[in-house]
mmCIF file of C-alpha atoms in Angstrom:
data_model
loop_
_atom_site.group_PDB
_atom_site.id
_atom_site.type_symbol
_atom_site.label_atom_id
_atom_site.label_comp_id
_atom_site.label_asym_id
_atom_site.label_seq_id
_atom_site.Cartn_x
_atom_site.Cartn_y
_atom_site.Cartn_z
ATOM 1 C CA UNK A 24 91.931 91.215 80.416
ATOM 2 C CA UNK A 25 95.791 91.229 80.863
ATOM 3 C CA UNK A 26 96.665 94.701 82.493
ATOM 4 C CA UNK A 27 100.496 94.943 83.444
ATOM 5 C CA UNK A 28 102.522 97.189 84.867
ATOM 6 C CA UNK A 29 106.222 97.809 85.085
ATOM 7 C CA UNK A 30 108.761 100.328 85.065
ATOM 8 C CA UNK A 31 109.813 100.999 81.614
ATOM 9 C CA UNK A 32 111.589 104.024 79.828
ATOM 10 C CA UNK A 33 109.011 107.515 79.140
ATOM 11 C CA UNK A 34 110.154 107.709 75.691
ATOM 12 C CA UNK A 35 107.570 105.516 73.626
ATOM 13 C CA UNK A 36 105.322 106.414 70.914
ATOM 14 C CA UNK A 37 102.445 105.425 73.627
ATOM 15 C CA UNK A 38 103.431 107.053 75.962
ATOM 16 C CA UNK A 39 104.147 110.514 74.325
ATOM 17 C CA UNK A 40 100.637 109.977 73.297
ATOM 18 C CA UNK A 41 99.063 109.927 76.579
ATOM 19 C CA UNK A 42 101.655 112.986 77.791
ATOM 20 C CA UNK A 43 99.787 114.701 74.910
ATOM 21 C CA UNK A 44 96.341 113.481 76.084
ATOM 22 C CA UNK A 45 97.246 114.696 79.435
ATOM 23 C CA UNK A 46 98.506 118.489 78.437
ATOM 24 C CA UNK A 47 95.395 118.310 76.370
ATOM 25 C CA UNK A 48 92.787 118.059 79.417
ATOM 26 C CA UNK A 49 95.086 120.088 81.911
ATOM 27 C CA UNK A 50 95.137 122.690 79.449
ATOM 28 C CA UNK A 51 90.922 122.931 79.404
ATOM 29 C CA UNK A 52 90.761 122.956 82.743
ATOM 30 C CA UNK A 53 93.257 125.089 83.931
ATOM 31 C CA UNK A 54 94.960 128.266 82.938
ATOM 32 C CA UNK A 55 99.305 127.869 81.689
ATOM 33 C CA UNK A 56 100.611 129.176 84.978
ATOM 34 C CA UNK A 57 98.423 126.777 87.142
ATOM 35 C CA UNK A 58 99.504 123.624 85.001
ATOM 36 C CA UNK A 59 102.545 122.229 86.516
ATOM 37 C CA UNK A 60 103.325 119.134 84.178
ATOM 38 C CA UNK A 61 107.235 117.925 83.453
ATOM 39 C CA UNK A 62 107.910 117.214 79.972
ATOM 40 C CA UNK A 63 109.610 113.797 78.771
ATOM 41 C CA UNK A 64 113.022 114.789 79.253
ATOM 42 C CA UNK A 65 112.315 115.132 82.918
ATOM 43 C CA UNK A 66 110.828 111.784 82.958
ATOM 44 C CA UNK A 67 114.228 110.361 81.804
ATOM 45 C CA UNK A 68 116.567 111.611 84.644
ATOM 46 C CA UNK A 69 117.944 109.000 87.079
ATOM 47 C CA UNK A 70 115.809 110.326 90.082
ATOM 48 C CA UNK A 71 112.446 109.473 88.247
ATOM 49 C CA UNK A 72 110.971 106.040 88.252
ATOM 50 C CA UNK A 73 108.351 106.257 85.753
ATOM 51 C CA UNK A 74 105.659 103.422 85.088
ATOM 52 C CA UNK A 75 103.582 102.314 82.198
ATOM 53 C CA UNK A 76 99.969 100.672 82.405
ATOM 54 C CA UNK A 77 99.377 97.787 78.980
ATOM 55 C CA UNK A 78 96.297 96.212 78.712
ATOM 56 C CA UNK A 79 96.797 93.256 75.770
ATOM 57 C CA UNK A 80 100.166 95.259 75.220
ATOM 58 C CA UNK A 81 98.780 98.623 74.365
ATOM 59 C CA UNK A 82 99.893 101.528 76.847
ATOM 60 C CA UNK A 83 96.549 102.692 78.632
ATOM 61 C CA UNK A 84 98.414 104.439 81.830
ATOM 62 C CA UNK A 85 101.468 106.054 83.328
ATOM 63 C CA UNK A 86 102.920 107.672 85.995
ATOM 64 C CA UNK A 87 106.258 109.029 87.732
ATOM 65 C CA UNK A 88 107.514 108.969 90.898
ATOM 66 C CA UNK A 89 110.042 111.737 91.382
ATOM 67 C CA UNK A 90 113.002 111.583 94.332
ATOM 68 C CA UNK A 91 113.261 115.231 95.648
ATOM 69 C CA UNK A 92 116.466 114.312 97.155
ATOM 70 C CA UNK A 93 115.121 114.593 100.454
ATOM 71 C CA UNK A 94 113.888 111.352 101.389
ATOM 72 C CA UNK A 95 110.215 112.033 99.746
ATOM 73 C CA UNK A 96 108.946 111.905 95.905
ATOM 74 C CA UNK A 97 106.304 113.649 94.086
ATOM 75 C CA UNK A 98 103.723 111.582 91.386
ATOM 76 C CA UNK A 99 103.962 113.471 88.162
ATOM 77 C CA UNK A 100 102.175 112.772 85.313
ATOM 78 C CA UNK A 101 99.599 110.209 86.670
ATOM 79 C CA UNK A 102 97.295 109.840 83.479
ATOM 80 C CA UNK A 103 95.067 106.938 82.456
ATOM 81 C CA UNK A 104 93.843 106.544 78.821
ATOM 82 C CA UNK A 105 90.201 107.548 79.456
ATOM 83 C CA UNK A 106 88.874 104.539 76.586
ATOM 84 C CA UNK A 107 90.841 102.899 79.614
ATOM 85 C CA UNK A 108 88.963 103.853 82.883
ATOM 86 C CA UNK A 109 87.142 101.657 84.638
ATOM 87 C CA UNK A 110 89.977 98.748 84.434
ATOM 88 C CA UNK A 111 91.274 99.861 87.570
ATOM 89 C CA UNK A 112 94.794 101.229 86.189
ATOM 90 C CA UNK A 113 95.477 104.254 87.953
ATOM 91 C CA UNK A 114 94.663 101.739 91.583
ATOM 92 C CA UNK A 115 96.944 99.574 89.772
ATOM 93 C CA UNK A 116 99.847 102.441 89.476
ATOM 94 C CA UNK A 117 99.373 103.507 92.782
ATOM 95 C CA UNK A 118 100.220 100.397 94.294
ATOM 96 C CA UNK A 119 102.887 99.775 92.092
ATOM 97 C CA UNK A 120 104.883 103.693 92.719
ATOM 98 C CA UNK A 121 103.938 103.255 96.317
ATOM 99 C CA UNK A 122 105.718 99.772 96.730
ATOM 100 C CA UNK A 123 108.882 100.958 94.486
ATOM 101 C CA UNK A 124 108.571 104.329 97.393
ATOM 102 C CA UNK A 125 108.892 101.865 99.925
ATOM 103 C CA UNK A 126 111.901 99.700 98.678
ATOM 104 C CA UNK A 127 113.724 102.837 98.625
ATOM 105 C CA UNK A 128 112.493 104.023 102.301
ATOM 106 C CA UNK A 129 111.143 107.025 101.289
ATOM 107 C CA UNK A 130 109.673 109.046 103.874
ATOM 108 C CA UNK A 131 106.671 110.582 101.677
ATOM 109 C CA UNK A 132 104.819 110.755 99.038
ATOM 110 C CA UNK A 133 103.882 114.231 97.813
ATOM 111 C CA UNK A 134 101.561 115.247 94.689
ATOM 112 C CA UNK A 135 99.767 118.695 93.471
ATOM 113 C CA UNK A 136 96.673 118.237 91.803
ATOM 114 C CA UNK A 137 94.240 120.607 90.302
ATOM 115 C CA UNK A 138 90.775 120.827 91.956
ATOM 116 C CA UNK A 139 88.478 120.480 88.786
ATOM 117 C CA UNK A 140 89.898 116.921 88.765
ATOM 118 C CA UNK A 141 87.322 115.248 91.383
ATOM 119 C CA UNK A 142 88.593 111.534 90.529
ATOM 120 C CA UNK A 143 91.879 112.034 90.760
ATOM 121 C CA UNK A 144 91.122 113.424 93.836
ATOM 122 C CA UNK A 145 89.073 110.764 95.343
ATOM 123 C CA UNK A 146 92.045 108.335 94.299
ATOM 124 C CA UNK A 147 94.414 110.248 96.390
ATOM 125 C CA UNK A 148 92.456 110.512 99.349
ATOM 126 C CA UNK A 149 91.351 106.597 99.019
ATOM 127 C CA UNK A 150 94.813 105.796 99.275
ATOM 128 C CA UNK A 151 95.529 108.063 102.496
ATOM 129 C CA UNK A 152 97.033 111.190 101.245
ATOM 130 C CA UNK A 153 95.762 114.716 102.940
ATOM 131 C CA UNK A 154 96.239 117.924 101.994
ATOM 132 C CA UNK A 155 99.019 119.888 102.627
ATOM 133 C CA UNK A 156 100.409 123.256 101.834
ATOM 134 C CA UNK A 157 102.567 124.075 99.055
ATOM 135 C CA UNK A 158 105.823 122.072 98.524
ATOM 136 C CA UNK A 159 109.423 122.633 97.309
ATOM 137 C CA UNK A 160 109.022 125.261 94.285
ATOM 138 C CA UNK A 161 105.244 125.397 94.086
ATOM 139 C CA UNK A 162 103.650 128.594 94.918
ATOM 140 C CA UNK A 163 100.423 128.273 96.751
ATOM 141 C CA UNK A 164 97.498 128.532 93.761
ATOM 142 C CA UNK A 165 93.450 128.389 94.312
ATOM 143 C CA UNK A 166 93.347 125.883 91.700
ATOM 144 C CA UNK A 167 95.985 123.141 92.608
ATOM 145 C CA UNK A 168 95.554 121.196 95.776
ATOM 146 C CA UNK A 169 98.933 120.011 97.210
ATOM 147 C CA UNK A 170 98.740 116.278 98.917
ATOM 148 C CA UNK A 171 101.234 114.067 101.272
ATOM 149 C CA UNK A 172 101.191 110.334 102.347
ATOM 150 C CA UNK A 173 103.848 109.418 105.286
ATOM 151 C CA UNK A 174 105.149 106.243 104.581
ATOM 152 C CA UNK A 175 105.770 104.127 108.003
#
């Protein structure tokens, strides 16, 4: 198994493919006004570091890590191929978004999730984010479950 990762640009056939996957689950699990997803222009502006997951060269994972300006970032569109799981690629993102947070001495790490995701929950909490309340332009909602990690 060779599973890489790197920051590389959002605008790939593979990854538009797994941006699809992704709207494809939120959207049967949660209503339009409680999905909160960025489309791939968003991934492209200079304040987004976005990172793709290849295992053999095919892109099974990706993620973004979005500067609010403010000295913390949000993860958007954390998604993992699910003929994928089990390879340990969304671990494998997190570590990689978390050490480009820290080369640019961020302050936090936010995220909103929605709460009929239990894995993506667990993942969060594993790697020491807690809830928080609503954040920047999110509204507080009964289905998404907002998240920080301080960075030291």
């Amino acid at each position: 198994m060779s599973v890489t990762i790197a920051q590389e640009p959002p605008r790939q056939d593979g990854v538009i493919r797994l941006l699809d996957l992704s709207d494809a689950y939120a959207a049967s699990l949660y209503p339009a006004e409680s999905n909160h997803m960025v489309d791939l222009s968003s991934l492209e502006k200079p304040s987004v570091s976005f990172f793709v997951a290849r295992n053999e060269g095919a892109i099974v994972g990706c993620c973004a890590l979005v500067e609010a300006g403010n000295g913390t970032a949000e993860i958007k569109r954390m998604f993992v191929d699910p003929q994928a799981r089990g390879l340990r690629i969304a671990s494998r993102l997190m570590n990689a978004l978390e050490a480009n947070a820290r080369e640019k001495r961020l302050t936090a790490i936010r995220l909103e999730t929605g709460i009929y995701q239990p894995e993506a929950i667990a993942l969060y909490r594993k790697y020491g984010y807690r809830e928080i309340e609503a954040f920047g332009t999110y509204l507080p909602d009964p289905l998404s479950l907002f998240m920080e990690k301080r960075l030291g």
